[in-house]
C-alpha positions as a LaTeX table, in Angstrom:
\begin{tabular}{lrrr}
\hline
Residue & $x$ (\AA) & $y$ (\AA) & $z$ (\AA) \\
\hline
Unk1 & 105.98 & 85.72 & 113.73 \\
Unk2 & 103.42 & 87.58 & 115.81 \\
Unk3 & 103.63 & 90.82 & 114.42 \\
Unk4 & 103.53 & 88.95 & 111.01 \\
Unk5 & 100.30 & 87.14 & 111.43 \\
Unk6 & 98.74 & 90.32 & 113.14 \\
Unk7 & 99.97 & 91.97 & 109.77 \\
Unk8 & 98.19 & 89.34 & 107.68 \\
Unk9 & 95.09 & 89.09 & 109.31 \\
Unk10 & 94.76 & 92.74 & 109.46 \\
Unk11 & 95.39 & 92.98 & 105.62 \\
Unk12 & 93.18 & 90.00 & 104.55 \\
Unk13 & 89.73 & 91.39 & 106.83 \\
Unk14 & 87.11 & 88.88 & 105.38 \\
Unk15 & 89.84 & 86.23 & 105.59 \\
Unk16 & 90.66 & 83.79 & 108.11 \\
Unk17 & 94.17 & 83.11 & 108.01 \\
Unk18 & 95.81 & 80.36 & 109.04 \\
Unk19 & 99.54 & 79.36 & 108.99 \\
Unk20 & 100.92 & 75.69 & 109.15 \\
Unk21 & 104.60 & 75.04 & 108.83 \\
Unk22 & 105.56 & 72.63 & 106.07 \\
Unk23 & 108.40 & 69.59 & 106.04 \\
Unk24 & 110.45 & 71.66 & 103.79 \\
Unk25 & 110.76 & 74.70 & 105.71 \\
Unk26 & 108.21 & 76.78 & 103.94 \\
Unk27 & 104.89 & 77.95 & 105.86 \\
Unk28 & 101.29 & 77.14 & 104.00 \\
Unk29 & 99.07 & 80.01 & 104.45 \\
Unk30 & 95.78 & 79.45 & 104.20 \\
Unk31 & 92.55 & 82.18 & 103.12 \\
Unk32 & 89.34 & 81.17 & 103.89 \\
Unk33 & 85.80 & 82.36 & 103.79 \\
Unk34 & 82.68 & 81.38 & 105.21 \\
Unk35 & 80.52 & 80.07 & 101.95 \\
Unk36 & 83.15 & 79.84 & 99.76 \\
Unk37 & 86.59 & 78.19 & 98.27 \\
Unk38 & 89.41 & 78.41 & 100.20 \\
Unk39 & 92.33 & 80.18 & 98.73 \\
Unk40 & 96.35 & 78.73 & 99.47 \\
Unk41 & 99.65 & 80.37 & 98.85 \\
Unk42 & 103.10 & 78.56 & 99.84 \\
Unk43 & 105.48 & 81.48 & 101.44 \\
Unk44 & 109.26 & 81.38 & 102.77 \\
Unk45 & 109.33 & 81.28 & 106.33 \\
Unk46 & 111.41 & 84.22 & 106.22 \\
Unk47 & 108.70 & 86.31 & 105.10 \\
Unk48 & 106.96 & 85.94 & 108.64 \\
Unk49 & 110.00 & 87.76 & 110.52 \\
Unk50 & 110.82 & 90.22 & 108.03 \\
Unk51 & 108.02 & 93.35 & 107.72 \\
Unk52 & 108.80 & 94.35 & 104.53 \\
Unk53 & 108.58 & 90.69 & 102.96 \\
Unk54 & 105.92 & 90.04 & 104.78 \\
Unk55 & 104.19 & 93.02 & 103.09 \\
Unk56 & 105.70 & 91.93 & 99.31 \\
Unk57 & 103.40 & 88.87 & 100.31 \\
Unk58 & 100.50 & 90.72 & 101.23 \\
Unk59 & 100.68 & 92.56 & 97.71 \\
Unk60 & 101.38 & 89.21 & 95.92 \\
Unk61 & 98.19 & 87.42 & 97.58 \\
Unk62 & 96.15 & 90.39 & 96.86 \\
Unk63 & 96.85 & 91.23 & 93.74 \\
Unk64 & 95.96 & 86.62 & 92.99 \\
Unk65 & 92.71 & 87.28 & 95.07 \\
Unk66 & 91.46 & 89.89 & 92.46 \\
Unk67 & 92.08 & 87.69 & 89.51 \\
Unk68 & 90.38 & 84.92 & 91.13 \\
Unk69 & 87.57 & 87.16 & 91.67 \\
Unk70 & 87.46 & 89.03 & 88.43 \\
Unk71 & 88.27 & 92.42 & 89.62 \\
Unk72 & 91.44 & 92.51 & 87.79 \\
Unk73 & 92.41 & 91.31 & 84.29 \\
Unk74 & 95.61 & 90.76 & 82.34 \\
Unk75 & 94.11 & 91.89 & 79.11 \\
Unk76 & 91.75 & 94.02 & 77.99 \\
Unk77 & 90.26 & 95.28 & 75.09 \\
Unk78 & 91.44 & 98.83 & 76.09 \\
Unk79 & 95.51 & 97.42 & 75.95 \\
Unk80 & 96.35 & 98.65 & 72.52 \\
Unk81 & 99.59 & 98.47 & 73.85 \\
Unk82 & 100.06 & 94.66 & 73.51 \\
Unk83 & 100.84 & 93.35 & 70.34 \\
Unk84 & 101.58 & 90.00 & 68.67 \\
Unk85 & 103.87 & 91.42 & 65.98 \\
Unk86 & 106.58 & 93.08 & 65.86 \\
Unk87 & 107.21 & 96.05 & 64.94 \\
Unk88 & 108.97 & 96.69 & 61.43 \\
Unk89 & 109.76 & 99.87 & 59.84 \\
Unk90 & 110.01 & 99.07 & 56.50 \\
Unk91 & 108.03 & 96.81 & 54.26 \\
Unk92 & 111.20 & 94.62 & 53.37 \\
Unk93 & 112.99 & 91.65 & 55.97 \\
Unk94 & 116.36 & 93.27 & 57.22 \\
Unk95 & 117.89 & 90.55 & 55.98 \\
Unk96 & 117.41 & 88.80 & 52.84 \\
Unk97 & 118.70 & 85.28 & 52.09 \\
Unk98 & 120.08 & 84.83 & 48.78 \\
Unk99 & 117.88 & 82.79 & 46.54 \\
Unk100 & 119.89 & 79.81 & 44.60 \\
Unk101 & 118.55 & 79.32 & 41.52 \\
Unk102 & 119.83 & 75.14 & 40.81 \\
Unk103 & 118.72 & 75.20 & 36.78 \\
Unk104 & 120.52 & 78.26 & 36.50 \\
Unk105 & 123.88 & 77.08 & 37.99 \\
Unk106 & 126.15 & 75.28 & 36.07 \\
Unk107 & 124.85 & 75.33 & 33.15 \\
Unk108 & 127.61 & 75.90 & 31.32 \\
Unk109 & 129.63 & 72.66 & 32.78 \\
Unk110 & 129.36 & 69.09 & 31.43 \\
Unk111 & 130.59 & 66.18 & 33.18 \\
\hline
\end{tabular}
């Protein structure tokens, strides 16, 4: 858990980082700043004894501190990429539904 926190605070420099274990099992890690809002993430406790989870953390935390500030945005104007529709390659459904037409049916039959 040593090497963990040593990992954490030496990825998060302008961070304090603190670490509180939780009823569940889970450890709270808090990110805070001097001057402004303190940010919280809930991790699995096996992420402070394993290095490599540990660093899947790191990424995860950063990546959620540069949306908070800005730095980072889902969408852009520049993602032509993303698209509501989609695509077709003709200008008719693939499937049409057959249209009933009730005047037309039966016209012939008397009850």
């Amino acid at each position: 858990m040593q090497l963990t926190s040593v990992l954490l605070s030496s990825a998060f420099p302008a961070y304090e980082v603190s670490l509180a274990s939780r009823p569940d099992g889970r450890v709270l890690m808090v990110l805070a700043r001097p001057g402004a809002e303190s940010s919280s993430k809930v991790i699995d406790a096996g992420a402070l004894t394993n290095p490599t989870q540990a660093g899947l953390v790191i990424r995860q935390v950063q990546r959620d501190l540069r949306l908070l500030e800005g730095s980072l945005k889902w969408h852009s104007p520049d993602d032509c990429w993303i698209s509501i529709e989609l695509p077709t390659y003709h200008d008719r459904p693939l499937r049409q539904p057959p249209i009933w037409n009730w005047t037309g049916r039966g016209h012939g039959r008397r009850f």
